[in-house]
PDB file of C-alpha atoms and ligand atoms in Angstrom:
ATOM      1  CA  UNK A   1      -0.078  -0.008   0.036  1.00  0.00           C
ATOM      2  CA  UNK A   2       1.503   3.324  -1.086  1.00  0.00           C
ATOM      3  CA  UNK A   3       0.339   6.906  -1.218  1.00  0.00           C
ATOM      4  CA  UNK A   4       1.220   9.579  -3.806  1.00  0.00           C
ATOM      5  CA  UNK A   5       0.375  13.145  -3.391  1.00  0.00           C
ATOM      6  CA  UNK A   6      -0.690  15.411  -6.224  1.00  0.00           C
ATOM      7  CA  UNK A   7      -0.978  19.200  -5.862  1.00  0.00           C
ATOM      8  CA  UNK A   8      -2.498  19.923  -9.340  1.00  0.00           C
ATOM      9  CA  UNK A   9      -4.554  18.521 -12.072  1.00  0.00           C
ATOM     10  CA  UNK A  10      -1.319  18.531 -14.153  1.00  0.00           C
ATOM     11  CA  UNK A  11       0.472  16.384 -11.541  1.00  0.00           C
ATOM     12  CA  UNK A  12      -2.467  14.003 -11.415  1.00  0.00           C
ATOM     13  CA  UNK A  13      -2.226  13.604 -15.234  1.00  0.00           C
ATOM     14  CA  UNK A  14       1.473  13.064 -14.939  1.00  0.00           C
ATOM     15  CA  UNK A  15       1.152  10.276 -12.289  1.00  0.00           C
ATOM     16  CA  UNK A  16      -1.402   8.668 -14.496  1.00  0.00           C
ATOM     17  CA  UNK A  17       0.881   8.817 -17.473  1.00  0.00           C
ATOM     18  CA  UNK A  18       3.693   7.174 -15.513  1.00  0.00           C
ATOM     19  CA  UNK A  19       1.343   4.368 -14.597  1.00  0.00           C
ATOM     20  CA  UNK A  20       0.100   4.077 -18.172  1.00  0.00           C
ATOM     21  CA  UNK A  21       3.572   3.541 -19.394  1.00  0.00           C
ATOM     22  CA  UNK A  22       4.179   0.541 -17.158  1.00  0.00           C
ATOM     23  CA  UNK A  23       0.838  -1.167 -17.371  1.00  0.00           C
ATOM     24  CA  UNK A  24       0.508  -4.669 -19.036  1.00  0.00           C
ATOM     25  CA  UNK A  25      -2.047  -6.094 -21.338  1.00  0.00           C
ATOM     26  CA  UNK A  26      -5.054  -7.146 -19.360  1.00  0.00           C
ATOM     27  CA  UNK A  27      -4.418  -4.730 -16.434  1.00  0.00           C
ATOM     28  CA  UNK A  28      -7.529  -3.561 -14.586  1.00  0.00           C
ATOM     29  CA  UNK A  29      -7.571  -0.412 -12.539  1.00  0.00           C
ATOM     30  CA  UNK A  30     -10.486   0.206 -10.097  1.00  0.00           C
ATOM     31  CA  UNK A  31     -10.482   3.984  -9.506  1.00  0.00           C
ATOM     32  CA  UNK A  32     -12.394   5.287  -6.508  1.00  0.00           C
ATOM     33  CA  UNK A  33     -13.007   8.791  -5.239  1.00  0.00           C
ATOM     34  CA  UNK A  34     -15.789  11.198  -4.734  1.00  0.00           C
ATOM     35  CA  UNK A  35     -17.445  13.335  -7.541  1.00  0.00           C
ATOM     36  CA  UNK A  36     -14.721  15.645  -8.857  1.00  0.00           C
ATOM     37  CA  UNK A  37     -11.870  13.898  -7.116  1.00  0.00           C
ATOM     38  CA  UNK A  38      -9.881  13.722 -10.325  1.00  0.00           C
ATOM     39  CA  UNK A  39     -10.600  10.187 -11.665  1.00  0.00           C
ATOM     40  CA  UNK A  40     -11.124  11.394 -15.197  1.00  0.00           C
ATOM     41  CA  UNK A  41      -8.006  13.549 -15.186  1.00  0.00           C
ATOM     42  CA  UNK A  42      -5.984  10.418 -13.987  1.00  0.00           C
ATOM     43  CA  UNK A  43      -7.611   8.349 -16.811  1.00  0.00           C
ATOM     44  CA  UNK A  44      -6.419  11.023 -19.252  1.00  0.00           C
ATOM     45  CA  UNK A  45      -2.799  10.520 -17.951  1.00  0.00           C
ATOM     46  CA  UNK A  46      -3.169   6.707 -18.232  1.00  0.00           C
ATOM     47  CA  UNK A  47      -4.116   7.133 -21.801  1.00  0.00           C
ATOM     48  CA  UNK A  48      -1.146   9.402 -22.608  1.00  0.00           C
ATOM     49  CA  UNK A  49       1.100   6.735 -21.040  1.00  0.00           C
ATOM     50  CA  UNK A  50      -0.372   4.084 -23.334  1.00  0.00           C
ATOM     51  CA  UNK A  51       0.484   6.326 -26.323  1.00  0.00           C
ATOM     52  CA  UNK A  52      -3.115   7.340 -27.101  1.00  0.00           C
ATOM     53  CA  UNK A  53      -3.250  10.656 -28.917  1.00  0.00           C
ATOM     54  CA  UNK A  54      -7.026  10.866 -29.149  1.00  0.00           C
ATOM     55  CA  UNK A  55      -8.674  13.363 -26.599  1.00  0.00           C
ATOM     56  CA  UNK A  56      -9.985  11.461 -23.682  1.00  0.00           C
ATOM     57  CA  UNK A  57     -13.355  12.594 -22.317  1.00  0.00           C
ATOM     58  CA  UNK A  58     -15.619  11.328 -19.576  1.00  0.00           C
ATOM     59  CA  UNK A  59     -17.661   8.188 -20.654  1.00  0.00           C
ATOM     60  CA  UNK A  60     -20.412   9.142 -18.281  1.00  0.00           C
ATOM     61  CA  UNK A  61     -23.223   8.709 -20.669  1.00  0.00           C
ATOM     62  CA  UNK A  62     -21.814   6.029 -22.776  1.00  0.00           C
ATOM     63  CA  UNK A  63     -20.530   4.040 -19.775  1.00  0.00           C
ATOM     64  CA  UNK A  64     -17.518   2.755 -21.832  1.00  0.00           C
ATOM     65  CA  UNK A  65     -15.219   4.241 -24.287  1.00  0.00           C
ATOM     66  CA  UNK A  66     -12.442   2.423 -26.316  1.00  0.00           C
ATOM     67  CA  UNK A  67      -9.140   3.875 -27.467  1.00  0.00           C
ATOM     68  CA  UNK A  68      -6.367   2.458 -29.420  1.00  0.00           C
ATOM     69  CA  UNK A  69      -2.685   2.942 -28.148  1.00  0.00           C
ATOM     70  CA  UNK A  70       0.166   0.465 -27.649  1.00  0.00           C
ATOM     71  CA  UNK A  71      -2.715  -1.679 -26.538  1.00  0.00           C
ATOM     72  CA  UNK A  72      -6.441  -1.145 -26.328  1.00  0.00           C
ATOM     73  CA  UNK A  73      -7.581   1.213 -23.548  1.00  0.00           C
ATOM     74  CA  UNK A  74     -11.212   0.775 -22.184  1.00  0.00           C
ATOM     75  CA  UNK A  75     -12.366   3.664 -20.051  1.00  0.00           C
ATOM     76  CA  UNK A  76     -15.382   2.889 -18.004  1.00  0.00           C
ATOM     77  CA  UNK A  77     -17.564   5.151 -15.932  1.00  0.00           C
ATOM     78  CA  UNK A  78     -20.167   3.025 -13.986  1.00  0.00           C
ATOM     79  CA  UNK A  79     -21.765   5.985 -12.214  1.00  0.00           C
ATOM     80  CA  UNK A  80     -24.870   5.749 -14.326  1.00  0.00           C
ATOM     81  CA  UNK A  81     -25.199   1.954 -14.347  1.00  0.00           C
ATOM     82  CA  UNK A  82     -28.586   1.034 -12.944  1.00  0.00           C
ATOM     83  CA  UNK A  83     -27.630  -2.366 -11.981  1.00  0.00           C
ATOM     84  CA  UNK A  84     -25.045  -5.071 -12.605  1.00  0.00           C
ATOM     85  CA  UNK A  85     -27.254  -6.829 -15.231  1.00  0.00           C
ATOM     86  CA  UNK A  86     -26.595  -3.774 -17.384  1.00  0.00           C
ATOM     87  CA  UNK A  87     -22.897  -4.383 -17.018  1.00  0.00           C
ATOM     88  CA  UNK A  88     -23.276  -7.915 -18.311  1.00  0.00           C
ATOM     89  CA  UNK A  89     -25.406  -6.572 -21.204  1.00  0.00           C
ATOM     90  CA  UNK A  90     -22.664  -4.131 -22.140  1.00  0.00           C
ATOM     91  CA  UNK A  91     -20.270  -7.209 -22.377  1.00  0.00           C
ATOM     92  CA  UNK A  92     -18.033  -5.676 -19.719  1.00  0.00           C
ATOM     93  CA  UNK A  93     -16.548  -9.037 -18.869  1.00  0.00           C
ATOM     94  CA  UNK A  94     -15.079  -9.234 -22.397  1.00  0.00           C
ATOM     95  CA  UNK A  95     -13.223  -6.088 -21.700  1.00  0.00           C
ATOM     96  CA  UNK A  96     -12.083  -6.955 -18.261  1.00  0.00           C
ATOM     97  CA  UNK A  97     -10.701 -10.353 -19.337  1.00  0.00           C
ATOM     98  CA  UNK A  98      -9.423  -8.988 -22.733  1.00  0.00           C
ATOM     99  CA  UNK A  99      -5.943  -7.883 -23.881  1.00  0.00           C
ATOM    100  CA  UNK A 100      -6.376  -4.207 -23.164  1.00  0.00           C
ATOM    101  CA  UNK A 101      -6.155  -2.023 -20.201  1.00  0.00           C
ATOM    102  CA  UNK A 102      -9.460  -1.327 -18.348  1.00  0.00           C
ATOM    103  CA  UNK A 103      -9.850   1.595 -15.990  1.00  0.00           C
ATOM    104  CA  UNK A 104     -13.187   1.867 -14.059  1.00  0.00           C
ATOM    105  CA  UNK A 105     -14.496   4.910 -12.361  1.00  0.00           C
ATOM    106  CA  UNK A 106     -17.109   4.015  -9.728  1.00  0.00           C
ATOM    107  CA  UNK A 107     -16.172   0.253  -9.714  1.00  0.00           C
ATOM    108  CA  UNK A 108     -18.424  -0.142  -6.549  1.00  0.00           C
ATOM    109  CA  UNK A 109     -21.389  -0.084  -9.010  1.00  0.00           C
ATOM    110  CA  UNK A 110     -20.240  -3.402 -10.612  1.00  0.00           C
ATOM    111  CA  UNK A 111     -18.706  -5.185  -7.798  1.00  0.00           C
ATOM    112  CA  UNK A 112     -19.739  -8.665  -8.858  1.00  0.00           C
ATOM    113  CA  UNK A 113     -18.224  -8.309 -12.339  1.00  0.00           C
ATOM    114  CA  UNK A 114     -14.813  -7.357 -11.201  1.00  0.00           C
ATOM    115  CA  UNK A 115     -11.839  -9.683 -11.258  1.00  0.00           C
ATOM    116  CA  UNK A 116     -10.208 -10.635  -7.984  1.00  0.00           C
ATOM    117  CA  UNK A 117      -6.792  -9.274  -9.006  1.00  0.00           C
ATOM    118  CA  UNK A 118      -6.668  -5.549  -9.846  1.00  0.00           C
ATOM    119  CA  UNK A 119      -5.002  -2.318  -8.992  1.00  0.00           C
ATOM    120  CA  UNK A 120      -7.201  -0.371  -6.482  1.00  0.00           C
ATOM    121  CA  UNK A 121      -6.706   3.346  -6.378  1.00  0.00           C
ATOM    122  CA  UNK A 122      -8.604   5.630  -3.984  1.00  0.00           C
ATOM    123  CA  UNK A 123      -8.304   9.323  -4.552  1.00  0.00           C
ATOM    124  CA  UNK A 124      -8.836  11.390  -1.360  1.00  0.00           C
ATOM    125  CA  UNK A 125      -9.565  15.083  -1.491  1.00  0.00           C
ATOM    126  CA  UNK A 126      -8.288  17.527   1.028  1.00  0.00           C
ATOM    127  CA  UNK A 127     -11.308  19.889   1.548  1.00  0.00           C
ATOM    128  CA  UNK A 128      -9.038  22.563   3.089  1.00  0.00           C
ATOM    129  CA  UNK A 129      -6.941  22.617  -0.045  1.00  0.00           C
ATOM    130  CA  UNK A 130      -8.849  22.749  -3.419  1.00  0.00           C
ATOM    131  CA  UNK A 131      -5.964  21.136  -5.551  1.00  0.00           C
ATOM    132  CA  UNK A 132      -4.468  18.564  -3.062  1.00  0.00           C
ATOM    133  CA  UNK A 133      -5.269  14.895  -3.743  1.00  0.00           C
ATOM    134  CA  UNK A 134      -3.863  11.823  -1.953  1.00  0.00           C
ATOM    135  CA  UNK A 135      -3.715   8.656  -4.122  1.00  0.00           C
ATOM    136  CA  UNK A 136      -3.859   5.543  -2.046  1.00  0.00           C
ATOM    137  CA  UNK A 137      -2.852   2.422  -4.196  1.00  0.00           C
ATOM    138  CA  UNK A 138      -3.765  -1.104  -3.129  1.00  0.00           C
ATOM    139  CA  UNK A 139      -2.663  -3.648  -5.520  1.00  0.00           C
ATOM    140  CA  UNK A 140      -4.208  -7.180  -5.278  1.00  0.00           C
ATOM    141  CA  UNK A 141      -2.224  -9.980  -6.930  1.00  0.00           C
ATOM    142  CA  UNK A 142       1.411 -10.289  -7.630  1.00  0.00           C
ATOM    143  CA  UNK A 143       1.429  -8.613 -11.083  1.00  0.00           C
ATOM    144  CA  UNK A 144      -0.074  -5.543  -9.599  1.00  0.00           C
ATOM    145  CA  UNK A 145       2.262  -5.518  -6.594  1.00  0.00           C
ATOM    146  CA  UNK A 146       5.069  -5.404  -9.118  1.00  0.00           C
ATOM    147  CA  UNK A 147       3.489  -2.598 -11.155  1.00  0.00           C
ATOM    148  CA  UNK A 148       3.078  -0.465  -7.974  1.00  0.00           C
ATOM    149  CA  UNK A 149       6.706  -1.129  -6.873  1.00  0.00           C
ATOM    150  CA  UNK A 150       7.836   0.067 -10.353  1.00  0.00           C
ATOM    151  CA  UNK A 151       5.476   3.130 -10.292  1.00  0.00           C
ATOM    152  CA  UNK A 152       6.865   4.012  -6.798  1.00  0.00           C
ATOM    153  CA  UNK A 153      10.415   4.060  -8.141  1.00  0.00           C
ATOM    154  CA  UNK A 154       9.467   6.370 -10.974  1.00  0.00           C
ATOM    155  CA  UNK A 155       7.512   8.724  -8.896  1.00  0.00           C
ATOM    156  CA  UNK A 156       9.979   9.037  -6.066  1.00  0.00           C
ATOM    157  CA  UNK A 157      12.813   9.521  -8.594  1.00  0.00           C
ATOM    158  CA  UNK A 158      10.791  12.519  -9.936  1.00  0.00           C
ATOM    159  CA  UNK A 159      10.470  14.143  -6.488  1.00  0.00           C
TER     160      UNK A 159
HETATM  161  N1  LIG B   1      -4.751  17.567  -7.865  1.00  0.00           N
HETATM  162  C1  LIG B   1      -5.855  17.472  -8.644  1.00  0.00           C
HETATM  163  N2  LIG B   1      -5.987  16.376  -9.419  1.00  0.00           N
HETATM  164  C2  LIG B   1      -7.097  16.252 -10.334  1.00  0.00           C
HETATM  165  N3  LIG B   1      -8.029  17.250 -10.461  1.00  0.00           N
HETATM  166  C3  LIG B   1      -7.835  18.312  -9.704  1.00  0.00           C
HETATM  167  C4  LIG B   1      -6.850  18.494  -8.811  1.00  0.00           C
HETATM  168  N4  LIG B   1      -6.921  19.740  -8.199  1.00  0.00           N
HETATM  169  C5  LIG B   1      -8.215  20.252  -8.714  1.00  0.00           C
HETATM  170  N5  LIG B   1      -8.700  19.346  -9.575  1.00  0.00           N
HETATM  171  C6  LIG B   1      -9.965  19.643 -10.343  1.00  0.00           C
HETATM  172  O1  LIG B   1     -10.879  18.700  -9.968  1.00  0.00           O
HETATM  173  C7  LIG B   1     -11.703  18.334 -10.953  1.00  0.00           C
HETATM  174  C8  LIG B   1     -11.598  16.886 -11.255  1.00  0.00           C
HETATM  175  O2  LIG B   1     -12.465  16.509 -12.381  1.00  0.00           O
HETATM  176  P1  LIG B   1     -12.635  15.033 -12.915  1.00  0.00           P
HETATM  177  O3  LIG B   1     -13.644  15.062 -13.955  1.00  0.00           O
HETATM  178  O4  LIG B   1     -11.305  14.517 -13.195  1.00  0.00           O
HETATM  179  O5  LIG B   1     -13.106  14.293 -11.609  1.00  0.00           O
HETATM  180  P2  LIG B   1     -13.881  12.807 -11.553  1.00  0.00           P
HETATM  181  O6  LIG B   1     -13.337  12.144 -10.249  1.00  0.00           O
HETATM  182  O7  LIG B   1     -13.657  12.120 -12.768  1.00  0.00           O
HETATM  183  O8  LIG B   1     -15.361  13.225 -11.270  1.00  0.00           O
HETATM  184  P3  LIG B   1     -16.697  12.321 -11.582  1.00  0.00           P
HETATM  185  O9  LIG B   1     -16.953  11.500 -10.410  1.00  0.00           O
HETATM  186  O10 LIG B   1     -17.762  13.412 -11.806  1.00  0.00           O
HETATM  187  O11 LIG B   1     -16.473  11.351 -12.760  1.00  0.00           O
HETATM  188  C9  LIG B   1     -11.306  19.229 -12.119  1.00  0.00           C
HETATM  189  O12 LIG B   1     -12.084  20.288 -12.238  1.00  0.00           O
HETATM  190  C10 LIG B   1      -9.832  19.502 -11.783  1.00  0.00           C
HETATM  191  O13 LIG B   1      -9.465  20.778 -12.430  1.00  0.00           O
HETATM  192 MG1  LIG B   2     -15.098  11.170 -14.145  1.00  0.00          MG
END
């Protein structure tokens, strides 16, 4: 379990980019945090790290958006999912167990569809400081533990 601080939207994008550059095919990121915490900003960074040039926007109304980089990137926002049946209807399992990277905002809405192994990231806001965010990373599974160790090295080296 590691924590990384961000003091601006740009820093959040840069942390996401570093993570995106070390992710492997099939990686799943469960990104939690309140409304406006910075989940979509982080996702933009991950896309950059995956070499995606297309502009990444929130998939709130479409639930899922696909991009093509050095591997496919599936950006999911489950906020508007009514129930988990809808997740199955969208074929979410195909994405989660496919060869791309899947990043899910509001993963709590589709708990039973999620794989056991994933990288959990919780973004905490500091309500006394408008731009401060704390990223708490909880990897589940050996491959994600490795990814977090690598990320830690990169991020600390940049400090
Ligand atoms: N350190 C920071 N990191 C990320 N965003 C920040 C930071 N500081 C301020 N912000 C602002 O917070 C907002 C984050 O918006 P964003 O859409 O990324 O949040 P979100 O978590 O995806 O929200 P939602 O739950 O609605 O999908 C933006 O307006 C951004 O400018
Ligand atoms: Mg969002």
